[in-house]
mmCIF file of N, CA, C and O in Angstrom:
data_model
loop_
_atom_site.group_PDB
_atom_site.id
_atom_site.type_symbol
_atom_site.label_atom_id
_atom_site.label_comp_id
_atom_site.label_asym_id
_atom_site.label_seq_id
_atom_site.Cartn_x
_atom_site.Cartn_y
_atom_site.Cartn_z
ATOM 1 N N MET A 1 0.839 -1.173 0.000
ATOM 2 C CA MET A 1 0.000 0.000 0.000
ATOM 3 C C MET A 1 0.887 1.241 0.000
ATOM 4 O O MET A 1 1.915 1.283 0.660
ATOM 5 N N ILE A 2 0.485 2.245 -0.737
ATOM 6 C CA ILE A 2 1.270 3.468 -0.872
ATOM 7 C C ILE A 2 0.864 4.432 0.230
ATOM 8 O O ILE A 2 -0.312 4.681 0.453
ATOM 9 N N LYS A 3 1.874 4.975 0.926
ATOM 10 C CA LYS A 3 1.585 5.944 1.977
ATOM 11 C C LYS A 3 2.175 7.292 1.609
ATOM 12 O O LYS A 3 3.175 7.379 0.919
ATOM 13 N N ASN A 4 1.574 8.328 2.125
ATOM 14 C CA ASN A 4 2.056 9.699 2.000
ATOM 15 C C ASN A 4 2.215 10.176 0.559
ATOM 16 O O ASN A 4 3.007 11.062 0.294
ATOM 17 N N SER A 5 1.503 9.615 -0.377
ATOM 18 C CA SER A 5 1.581 10.100 -1.751
ATOM 19 C C SER A 5 0.276 10.751 -2.185
ATOM 20 O O SER A 5 0.067 10.983 -3.360
ATOM 21 N N PHE A 6 -0.591 11.047 -1.249
ATOM 22 C CA PHE A 6 -1.911 11.551 -1.585
ATOM 23 C C PHE A 6 -1.997 13.055 -1.347
ATOM 24 O O PHE A 6 -1.841 13.524 -0.232
ATOM 25 N N ILE A 7 -2.201 13.794 -2.351
ATOM 26 C CA ILE A 7 -2.587 15.196 -2.357
ATOM 27 C C ILE A 7 -1.886 16.013 -1.263
ATOM 28 O O ILE A 7 -2.490 16.400 -0.278
ATOM 29 N N PRO A 8 -0.606 16.281 -1.428
ATOM 30 C CA PRO A 8 0.108 17.032 -0.402
ATOM 31 C C PRO A 8 -0.178 18.525 -0.425
ATOM 32 O O PRO A 8 0.140 19.224 0.518
ATOM 33 N N VAL A 9 -0.798 19.041 -1.476
ATOM 34 C CA VAL A 9 -0.980 20.481 -1.635
ATOM 35 C C VAL A 9 -1.871 21.053 -0.543
ATOM 36 O O VAL A 9 -1.499 22.002 0.143
ATOM 37 N N ILE A 10 -3.032 20.474 -0.346
ATOM 38 C CA ILE A 10 -3.990 21.037 0.595
ATOM 39 C C ILE A 10 -3.553 20.777 2.028
ATOM 40 O O ILE A 10 -3.782 21.594 2.901
ATOM 41 N N SER A 11 -2.904 19.658 2.290
ATOM 42 C CA SER A 11 -2.537 19.335 3.667
ATOM 43 C C SER A 11 -1.583 20.365 4.239
ATOM 44 O O SER A 11 -1.643 20.675 5.421
ATOM 45 N N GLN A 12 -0.693 20.933 3.428
ATOM 46 C CA GLN A 12 0.248 21.916 3.930
ATOM 47 C C GLN A 12 -0.431 23.237 4.235
ATOM 48 O O GLN A 12 -0.137 23.870 5.238
ATOM 49 N N GLU A 13 -1.348 23.649 3.386
ATOM 50 C CA GLU A 13 -1.956 24.954 3.599
ATOM 51 C C GLU A 13 -3.134 24.914 4.559
ATOM 52 O O GLU A 13 -3.549 25.940 5.062
ATOM 53 N N LYS A 14 -3.685 23.748 4.852
ATOM 54 C CA LYS A 14 -4.875 23.671 5.689
ATOM 55 C C LYS A 14 -4.595 23.091 7.073
ATOM 56 O O LYS A 14 -5.517 22.738 7.779
ATOM 57 N N GLU A 15 -3.325 22.970 7.476
ATOM 58 C CA GLU A 15 -3.040 22.366 8.776
ATOM 59 C C GLU A 15 -3.601 23.182 9.918
ATOM 60 O O GLU A 15 -3.958 22.631 10.952
ATOM 61 N N GLU A 16 -3.684 24.487 9.760
ATOM 62 C CA GLU A 16 -4.157 25.313 10.863
ATOM 63 C C GLU A 16 -5.671 25.287 11.010
ATOM 64 O O GLU A 16 -6.189 25.672 12.042
ATOM 65 N N ASN A 17 -6.401 24.818 10.014
ATOM 66 C CA ASN A 17 -7.859 24.854 10.068
ATOM 67 C C ASN A 17 -8.422 23.470 9.756
ATOM 68 O O ASN A 17 -8.990 23.236 8.699
ATOM 69 N N ARG A 18 -8.289 22.558 10.693
ATOM 70 C CA ARG A 18 -8.705 21.176 10.473
ATOM 71 C C ARG A 18 -10.222 20.987 10.495
ATOM 72 O O ARG A 18 -10.720 19.958 10.088
ATOM 73 N N GLY A 19 -10.951 21.969 10.945
ATOM 74 C CA GLY A 19 -12.400 21.841 10.998
ATOM 75 C C GLY A 19 -13.097 22.342 9.750
ATOM 76 O O GLY A 19 -14.318 22.216 9.625
ATOM 77 N N SER A 20 -12.353 22.899 8.813
ATOM 78 C CA SER A 20 -12.988 23.456 7.626
ATOM 79 C C SER A 20 -13.528 22.333 6.742
ATOM 80 O O SER A 20 -13.054 21.201 6.782
ATOM 81 N N VAL A 21 -14.494 22.674 5.943
ATOM 82 C CA VAL A 21 -15.099 21.700 5.040
ATOM 83 C C VAL A 21 -14.050 21.181 4.060
ATOM 84 O O VAL A 21 -13.997 19.983 3.762
ATOM 85 N N GLU A 22 -13.185 22.079 3.579
ATOM 86 C CA GLU A 22 -12.163 21.680 2.615
ATOM 87 C C GLU A 22 -11.220 20.639 3.207
ATOM 88 O O GLU A 22 -10.893 19.648 2.559
ATOM 89 N N PHE A 23 -10.786 20.865 4.447
ATOM 90 C CA PHE A 23 -9.870 19.906 5.064
ATOM 91 C C PHE A 23 -10.558 18.568 5.300
ATOM 92 O O PHE A 23 -9.956 17.511 5.117
ATOM 93 N N GLN A 24 -11.815 18.596 5.718
ATOM 94 C CA GLN A 24 -12.538 17.345 5.949
ATOM 95 C C GLN A 24 -12.705 16.565 4.649
ATOM 96 O O GLN A 24 -12.498 15.344 4.616
ATOM 97 N N VAL A 25 -13.039 17.247 3.558
ATOM 98 C CA VAL A 25 -13.173 16.580 2.265
ATOM 99 C C VAL A 25 -11.821 16.024 1.837
ATOM 100 O O VAL A 25 -11.729 14.905 1.315
ATOM 101 N N PHE A 26 -10.761 16.789 2.066
ATOM 102 C CA PHE A 26 -9.412 16.332 1.741
ATOM 103 C C PHE A 26 -9.058 15.059 2.507
ATOM 104 O O PHE A 26 -8.563 14.092 1.930
ATOM 105 N N SER A 27 -9.337 15.037 3.809
ATOM 106 C CA SER A 27 -8.989 13.846 4.596
ATOM 107 C C SER A 27 -9.857 12.650 4.202
ATOM 108 O O SER A 27 -9.358 11.516 4.142
ATOM 109 N N PHE A 28 -11.128 12.885 3.888
ATOM 110 C CA PHE A 28 -11.976 11.788 3.410
ATOM 111 C C PHE A 28 -11.467 11.257 2.077
ATOM 112 O O PHE A 28 -11.480 10.047 1.841
ATOM 113 N N THR A 29 -10.985 12.144 1.205
ATOM 114 C CA THR A 29 -10.465 11.715 -0.089
ATOM 115 C C THR A 29 -9.227 10.842 0.092
ATOM 116 O O THR A 29 -9.069 9.824 -0.587
ATOM 117 N N ASN A 30 -8.360 11.216 1.033
ATOM 118 C CA ASN A 30 -7.192 10.385 1.317
ATOM 119 C C ASN A 30 -7.603 9.011 1.833
ATOM 120 O O ASN A 30 -7.053 7.987 1.421
ATOM 121 N N LYS A 31 -8.581 8.976 2.733
ATOM 122 C CA LYS A 31 -9.060 7.692 3.261
ATOM 123 C C LYS A 31 -9.668 6.845 2.146
ATOM 124 O O LYS A 31 -9.467 5.627 2.098
ATOM 125 N N ILE A 32 -10.409 7.484 1.263
ATOM 126 C CA ILE A 32 -11.038 6.769 0.151
ATOM 127 C C ILE A 32 -9.973 6.159 -0.755
ATOM 128 O O ILE A 32 -10.095 5.000 -1.173
ATOM 129 N N GLN A 33 -8.929 6.912 -1.041
ATOM 130 C CA GLN A 33 -7.865 6.394 -1.897
ATOM 131 C C GLN A 33 -7.135 5.231 -1.235
ATOM 132 O O GLN A 33 -6.812 4.244 -1.898
ATOM 133 N N ARG A 34 -6.883 5.333 0.071
ATOM 134 C CA ARG A 34 -6.222 4.230 0.771
ATOM 135 C C ARG A 34 -7.097 2.990 0.802
ATOM 136 O O ARG A 34 -6.624 1.871 0.570
ATOM 137 N N LEU A 35 -8.386 3.159 1.090
ATOM 138 C CA LEU A 35 -9.292 2.014 1.127
ATOM 139 C C LEU A 35 -9.462 1.394 -0.257
ATOM 140 O O LEU A 35 -9.560 0.174 -0.380
ATOM 141 N N THR A 36 -9.481 2.216 -1.286
ATOM 142 C CA THR A 36 -9.613 1.689 -2.640
ATOM 143 C C THR A 36 -8.406 0.831 -3.006
ATOM 144 O O THR A 36 -8.560 -0.264 -3.562
ATOM 145 N N SER A 37 -7.208 1.308 -2.663
ATOM 146 C CA SER A 37 -6.019 0.505 -2.968
ATOM 147 C C SER A 37 -5.995 -0.765 -2.121
ATOM 148 O O SER A 37 -5.548 -1.820 -2.582
ATOM 149 N N HIS A 38 -6.498 -0.704 -0.894
ATOM 150 C CA HIS A 38 -6.588 -1.893 -0.048
ATOM 151 C C HIS A 38 -7.568 -2.908 -0.634
ATOM 152 O O HIS A 38 -7.292 -4.110 -0.672
ATOM 153 N N LEU A 39 -8.701 -2.404 -1.125
ATOM 154 C CA LEU A 39 -9.724 -3.303 -1.656
ATOM 155 C C LEU A 39 -9.332 -3.913 -2.996
ATOM 156 O O LEU A 39 -9.890 -4.941 -3.383
ATOM 157 N N GLU A 40 -8.399 -3.301 -3.702
ATOM 158 C CA GLU A 40 -7.902 -3.930 -4.922
ATOM 159 C C GLU A 40 -7.157 -5.216 -4.607
ATOM 160 O O GLU A 40 -7.187 -6.170 -5.379
ATOM 161 N N LEU A 41 -6.491 -5.245 -3.450
ATOM 162 C CA LEU A 41 -5.772 -6.454 -3.037
ATOM 163 C C LEU A 41 -6.681 -7.455 -2.327
ATOM 164 O O LEU A 41 -6.518 -8.655 -2.459
ATOM 165 N N HIS A 42 -7.627 -6.933 -1.535
ATOM 166 C CA HIS A 42 -8.488 -7.771 -0.706
ATOM 167 C C HIS A 42 -9.940 -7.572 -1.140
ATOM 168 O O HIS A 42 -10.694 -6.830 -0.519
ATOM 169 N N LYS A 43 -10.317 -8.262 -2.191
ATOM 170 C CA LYS A 43 -11.630 -8.041 -2.804
ATOM 171 C C LYS A 43 -12.800 -8.465 -1.920
ATOM 172 O O LYS A 43 -13.894 -7.952 -2.047
ATOM 173 N N LYS A 44 -12.580 -9.383 -1.003
ATOM 174 C CA LYS A 44 -13.683 -9.879 -0.182
ATOM 175 C C LYS A 44 -13.707 -9.283 1.220
ATOM 176 O O LYS A 44 -14.345 -9.819 2.113
ATOM 177 N N ASP A 45 -13.032 -8.174 1.410
ATOM 178 C CA ASP A 45 -13.037 -7.490 2.700
ATOM 179 C C ASP A 45 -14.292 -6.621 2.771
ATOM 180 O O ASP A 45 -14.284 -5.439 2.449
ATOM 181 N N TYR A 46 -15.373 -7.232 3.196
ATOM 182 C CA TYR A 46 -16.671 -6.563 3.147
ATOM 183 C C TYR A 46 -16.806 -5.457 4.186
ATOM 184 O O TYR A 46 -17.518 -4.476 3.962
ATOM 185 N N LEU A 47 -16.120 -5.572 5.310
ATOM 186 C CA LEU A 47 -16.181 -4.497 6.305
ATOM 187 C C LEU A 47 -15.501 -3.230 5.786
ATOM 188 O O LEU A 47 -15.994 -2.123 6.012
ATOM 189 N N SER A 48 -14.410 -3.398 5.088
ATOM 190 C CA SER A 48 -13.756 -2.228 4.493
ATOM 191 C C SER A 48 -14.607 -1.635 3.381
ATOM 192 O O SER A 48 -14.633 -0.416 3.193
ATOM 193 N N GLN A 49 -15.323 -2.480 2.646
ATOM 194 C CA GLN A 49 -16.230 -1.971 1.614
ATOM 195 C C GLN A 49 -17.325 -1.125 2.248
ATOM 196 O O GLN A 49 -17.682 -0.052 1.739
ATOM 197 N N ARG A 50 -17.836 -1.588 3.371
ATOM 198 C CA ARG A 50 -18.882 -0.825 4.071
ATOM 199 C C ARG A 50 -18.324 0.504 4.573
ATOM 200 O O ARG A 50 -18.964 1.549 4.450
ATOM 201 N N GLY A 51 -17.113 0.472 5.135
ATOM 202 C CA GLY A 51 -16.485 1.705 5.589
ATOM 203 C C GLY A 51 -16.248 2.680 4.446
ATOM 204 O O GLY A 51 -16.432 3.891 4.600
ATOM 205 N N LEU A 52 -15.867 2.151 3.296
ATOM 206 C CA LEU A 52 -15.658 2.992 2.124
ATOM 207 C C LEU A 52 -16.959 3.661 1.694
ATOM 208 O O LEU A 52 -16.988 4.859 1.398
ATOM 209 N N ARG A 53 -18.039 2.894 1.690
ATOM 210 C CA ARG A 53 -19.335 3.475 1.314
ATOM 211 C C ARG A 53 -19.768 4.562 2.294
ATOM 212 O O ARG A 53 -20.328 5.588 1.898
ATOM 213 N N LYS A 54 -19.502 4.368 3.585
ATOM 214 C CA LYS A 54 -19.870 5.378 4.583
ATOM 215 C C LYS A 54 -19.064 6.659 4.386
ATOM 216 O O LYS A 54 -19.605 7.765 4.464
ATOM 217 N N ILE A 55 -17.764 6.516 4.133
ATOM 218 C CA ILE A 55 -16.918 7.688 3.929
ATOM 219 C C ILE A 55 -17.308 8.412 2.645
ATOM 220 O O ILE A 55 -17.324 9.650 2.591
ATOM 221 N N LEU A 56 -17.645 7.653 1.592
ATOM 222 C CA LEU A 56 -18.102 8.274 0.343
ATOM 223 C C LEU A 56 -19.364 9.095 0.581
ATOM 224 O O LEU A 56 -19.511 10.198 0.040
ATOM 225 N N GLY A 57 -20.279 8.574 1.390
ATOM 226 C CA GLY A 57 -21.503 9.303 1.698
ATOM 227 C C GLY A 57 -21.238 10.568 2.479
ATOM 228 O O GLY A 57 -21.837 11.624 2.210
ATOM 229 N N LYS A 58 -20.319 10.500 3.446
ATOM 230 C CA LYS A 58 -19.976 11.696 4.223
ATOM 231 C C LYS A 58 -19.357 12.766 3.337
ATOM 232 O O LYS A 58 -19.682 13.952 3.435
ATOM 233 N N ARG A 59 -18.429 12.320 2.453
ATOM 234 C CA ARG A 59 -17.793 13.287 1.556
ATOM 235 C C ARG A 59 -18.807 13.893 0.605
ATOM 236 O O ARG A 59 -18.794 15.094 0.336
ATOM 237 N N GLN A 60 -19.746 13.080 0.126
ATOM 238 C CA GLN A 60 -20.769 13.583 -0.784
ATOM 239 C C GLN A 60 -21.650 14.626 -0.097
ATOM 240 O O GLN A 60 -21.982 15.659 -0.686
ATOM 241 N N ARG A 61 -22.020 14.379 1.159
ATOM 242 C CA ARG A 61 -22.840 15.354 1.888
ATOM 243 C C ARG A 61 -22.082 16.650 2.139
ATOM 244 O O ARG A 61 -22.644 17.746 2.023
ATOM 245 N N LEU A 62 -20.789 16.543 2.481
ATOM 246 C CA LEU A 62 -19.999 17.755 2.685
ATOM 247 C C LEU A 62 -19.851 18.553 1.390
ATOM 248 O O LEU A 62 -19.931 19.781 1.402
ATOM 249 N N LEU A 63 -19.634 17.855 0.285
ATOM 250 C CA LEU A 63 -19.517 18.553 -0.995
ATOM 251 C C LEU A 63 -20.833 19.201 -1.396
ATOM 252 O O LEU A 63 -20.842 20.305 -1.962
ATOM 253 N N ALA A 64 -21.941 18.544 -1.112
ATOM 254 C CA ALA A 64 -23.245 19.147 -1.417
ATOM 255 C C ALA A 64 -23.458 20.404 -0.582
ATOM 256 O O ALA A 64 -23.948 21.426 -1.088
ATOM 257 N N TYR A 65 -23.061 20.355 0.689
ATOM 258 C CA TYR A 65 -23.172 21.522 1.559
ATOM 259 C C TYR A 65 -22.322 22.670 1.025
ATOM 260 O O TYR A 65 -22.772 23.808 0.930
ATOM 261 N N LEU A 66 -21.082 22.349 0.650
ATOM 262 C CA LEU A 66 -20.177 23.385 0.157
ATOM 263 C C LEU A 66 -20.668 23.969 -1.163
ATOM 264 O O LEU A 66 -20.560 25.182 -1.389
ATOM 265 N N SER A 67 -21.230 23.138 -2.031
ATOM 266 C CA SER A 67 -21.711 23.656 -3.313
ATOM 267 C C SER A 67 -22.902 24.590 -3.121
ATOM 268 O O SER A 67 -23.090 25.522 -3.904
ATOM 269 N N LYS A 68 -23.702 24.360 -2.088
ATOM 270 C CA LYS A 68 -24.826 25.257 -1.820
ATOM 271 C C LYS A 68 -24.365 26.567 -1.192
ATOM 272 O O LYS A 68 -24.876 27.630 -1.512
ATOM 273 N N LYS A 69 -23.380 26.485 -0.284
ATOM 274 C CA LYS A 69 -22.952 27.672 0.455
ATOM 275 C C LYS A 69 -21.989 28.564 -0.330
ATOM 276 O O LYS A 69 -22.099 29.782 -0.284
ATOM 277 N N ASN A 70 -21.014 27.937 -1.006
ATOM 278 C CA ASN A 70 -20.015 28.724 -1.712
ATOM 279 C C ASN A 70 -19.552 27.953 -2.944
ATOM 280 O O ASN A 70 -18.694 27.091 -2.872
ATOM 281 N N ARG A 71 -20.138 28.287 -4.078
ATOM 282 C CA ARG A 71 -19.884 27.544 -5.317
ATOM 283 C C ARG A 71 -18.439 27.703 -5.801
ATOM 284 O O ARG A 71 -17.864 26.771 -6.367
ATOM 285 N N VAL A 72 -17.821 28.849 -5.551
ATOM 286 C CA VAL A 72 -16.453 29.087 -6.003
ATOM 287 C C VAL A 72 -15.480 28.189 -5.246
ATOM 288 O O VAL A 72 -14.613 27.547 -5.850
ATOM 289 N N ARG A 73 -15.622 28.143 -3.916
ATOM 290 C CA ARG A 73 -14.757 27.267 -3.116
ATOM 291 C C ARG A 73 -14.962 25.806 -3.490
ATOM 292 O O ARG A 73 -14.013 25.026 -3.525
ATOM 293 N N TYR A 74 -16.196 25.423 -3.802
ATOM 294 C CA TYR A 74 -16.499 24.054 -4.222
ATOM 295 C C TYR A 74 -15.776 23.714 -5.520
ATOM 296 O O TYR A 74 -15.131 22.665 -5.635
ATOM 297 N N LYS A 75 -15.855 24.608 -6.507
ATOM 298 C CA LYS A 75 -15.201 24.370 -7.803
ATOM 299 C C LYS A 75 -13.688 24.258 -7.637
ATOM 300 O O LYS A 75 -13.043 23.409 -8.244
ATOM 301 N N GLU A 76 -13.099 25.133 -6.811
ATOM 302 C CA GLU A 76 -11.655 25.082 -6.580
ATOM 303 C C GLU A 76 -11.257 23.769 -5.917
ATOM 304 O O GLU A 76 -10.252 23.167 -6.282
ATOM 305 N N LEU A 77 -12.046 23.330 -4.958
ATOM 306 C CA LEU A 77 -11.724 22.118 -4.218
ATOM 307 C C LEU A 77 -11.779 20.886 -5.112
ATOM 308 O O LEU A 77 -10.852 20.069 -5.098
ATOM 309 N N ILE A 78 -12.832 20.742 -5.901
ATOM 310 C CA ILE A 78 -12.917 19.547 -6.736
ATOM 311 C C ILE A 78 -11.863 19.555 -7.832
ATOM 312 O O ILE A 78 -11.384 18.497 -8.233
ATOM 313 N N SER A 79 -11.449 20.739 -8.281
ATOM 314 C CA SER A 79 -10.371 20.769 -9.284
ATOM 315 C C SER A 79 -9.030 20.408 -8.648
ATOM 316 O O SER A 79 -8.223 19.712 -9.257
ATOM 317 N N GLN A 80 -8.786 20.838 -7.413
ATOM 318 C CA GLN A 80 -7.539 20.499 -6.725
ATOM 319 C C GLN A 80 -7.461 19.018 -6.406
ATOM 320 O O GLN A 80 -6.409 18.401 -6.523
ATOM 321 N N LEU A 81 -8.590 18.447 -5.980
ATOM 322 C CA LEU A 81 -8.589 17.043 -5.584
ATOM 323 C C LEU A 81 -8.734 16.103 -6.770
ATOM 324 O O LEU A 81 -8.488 14.909 -6.651
ATOM 325 N N GLY A 82 -9.165 16.621 -7.901
ATOM 326 C CA GLY A 82 -9.327 15.782 -9.075
ATOM 327 C C GLY A 82 -10.504 14.839 -8.969
ATOM 328 O O GLY A 82 -10.457 13.709 -9.450
ATOM 329 N N ILE A 83 -11.583 15.294 -8.348
ATOM 330 C CA ILE A 83 -12.783 14.464 -8.240
ATOM 331 C C ILE A 83 -13.872 15.065 -9.116
ATOM 332 O O ILE A 83 -13.818 16.239 -9.487
ATOM 333 N N ARG A 84 -14.844 14.231 -9.433
ATOM 334 C CA ARG A 84 -15.918 14.685 -10.317
ATOM 335 C C ARG A 84 -16.896 15.565 -9.556
ATOM 336 O O ARG A 84 -17.065 15.444 -8.349
ATOM 337 N N GLU A 85 -17.562 16.411 -10.319
ATOM 338 C CA GLU A 85 -18.571 17.285 -9.737
ATOM 339 C C GLU A 85 -19.802 16.473 -9.386
ATOM 340 O O GLU A 85 -20.161 15.523 -10.081
ATOM 341 N N LEU A 86 -20.451 16.854 -8.313
ATOM 342 C CA LEU A 86 -21.667 16.167 -7.889
ATOM 343 C C LEU A 86 -22.786 16.402 -8.882
ATOM 344 O O LEU A 86 -22.916 17.501 -9.431
ATOM 345 N N GLY A 87 -23.592 15.376 -9.086
ATOM 346 C CA GLY A 87 -24.833 15.583 -9.814
ATOM 347 C C GLY A 87 -25.800 16.218 -8.836
ATOM 348 O O GLY A 87 -26.213 15.594 -7.875
ATOM 349 N N ILE A 88 -26.095 17.473 -9.016
ATOM 350 C CA ILE A 88 -26.935 18.197 -8.067
ATOM 351 C C ILE A 88 -28.343 17.628 -8.134
ATOM 352 O O ILE A 88 -28.985 17.585 -9.174
ATOM 353 N N ARG A 89 -28.805 17.174 -7.002
ATOM 354 C CA ARG A 89 -30.159 16.642 -6.920
ATOM 355 C C ARG A 89 -30.790 17.150 -5.628
ATOM 356 O O ARG A 89 -30.106 17.535 -4.696
ATOM 357 N N GLU A 90 -32.054 17.117 -5.607
ATOM 358 C CA GLU A 90 -32.772 17.566 -4.426
ATOM 359 C C GLU A 90 -32.613 16.542 -3.320
ATOM 360 O O GLU A 90 -32.754 15.342 -3.535
ATOM 361 N N THR A 91 -32.312 17.016 -2.126
ATOM 362 C CA THR A 91 -32.196 16.124 -0.975
ATOM 363 C C THR A 91 -33.464 16.240 -0.149
ATOM 364 O O THR A 91 -34.185 17.228 -0.199
ATOM 365 N N LYS A 92 -33.701 15.197 0.615
ATOM 366 C CA LYS A 92 -34.892 15.213 1.475
ATOM 367 C C LYS A 92 -34.686 16.197 2.600
ATOM 368 O O LYS A 92 -33.613 16.320 3.163
ATOM 369 N N THR A 93 -35.738 16.911 2.931
ATOM 370 C CA THR A 93 -35.684 17.794 4.080
ATOM 371 C C THR A 93 -36.443 17.138 5.204
ATOM 372 O O THR A 93 -37.536 16.598 5.018
ATOM 373 N N ARG A 94 -35.834 17.180 6.340
ATOM 374 C CA ARG A 94 -36.465 16.518 7.501
ATOM 375 C C ARG A 94 -37.116 17.513 8.398
ATOM 376 O O ARG A 94 -36.819 18.599 8.548
#
């Protein structure tokens, strides 16, 4: 498994603000990449698959929040991380 090769750009500039949406999305993206490389080797690790799905959902919700609040920061973040833009859809309101 490859360590410390994931997106070093944001980690250096965001160390002082670990609670920001950008930093949380960045850390989830790193976890997703590590779990994906792990699952390529261990295809039947179903607990890791479940964890990956949960992290993907958290990242998706954070990105949806950011796209609603500040579209410019959202566009910059997805271009830096190299992830696809969310398909904007209506979410349920509780």
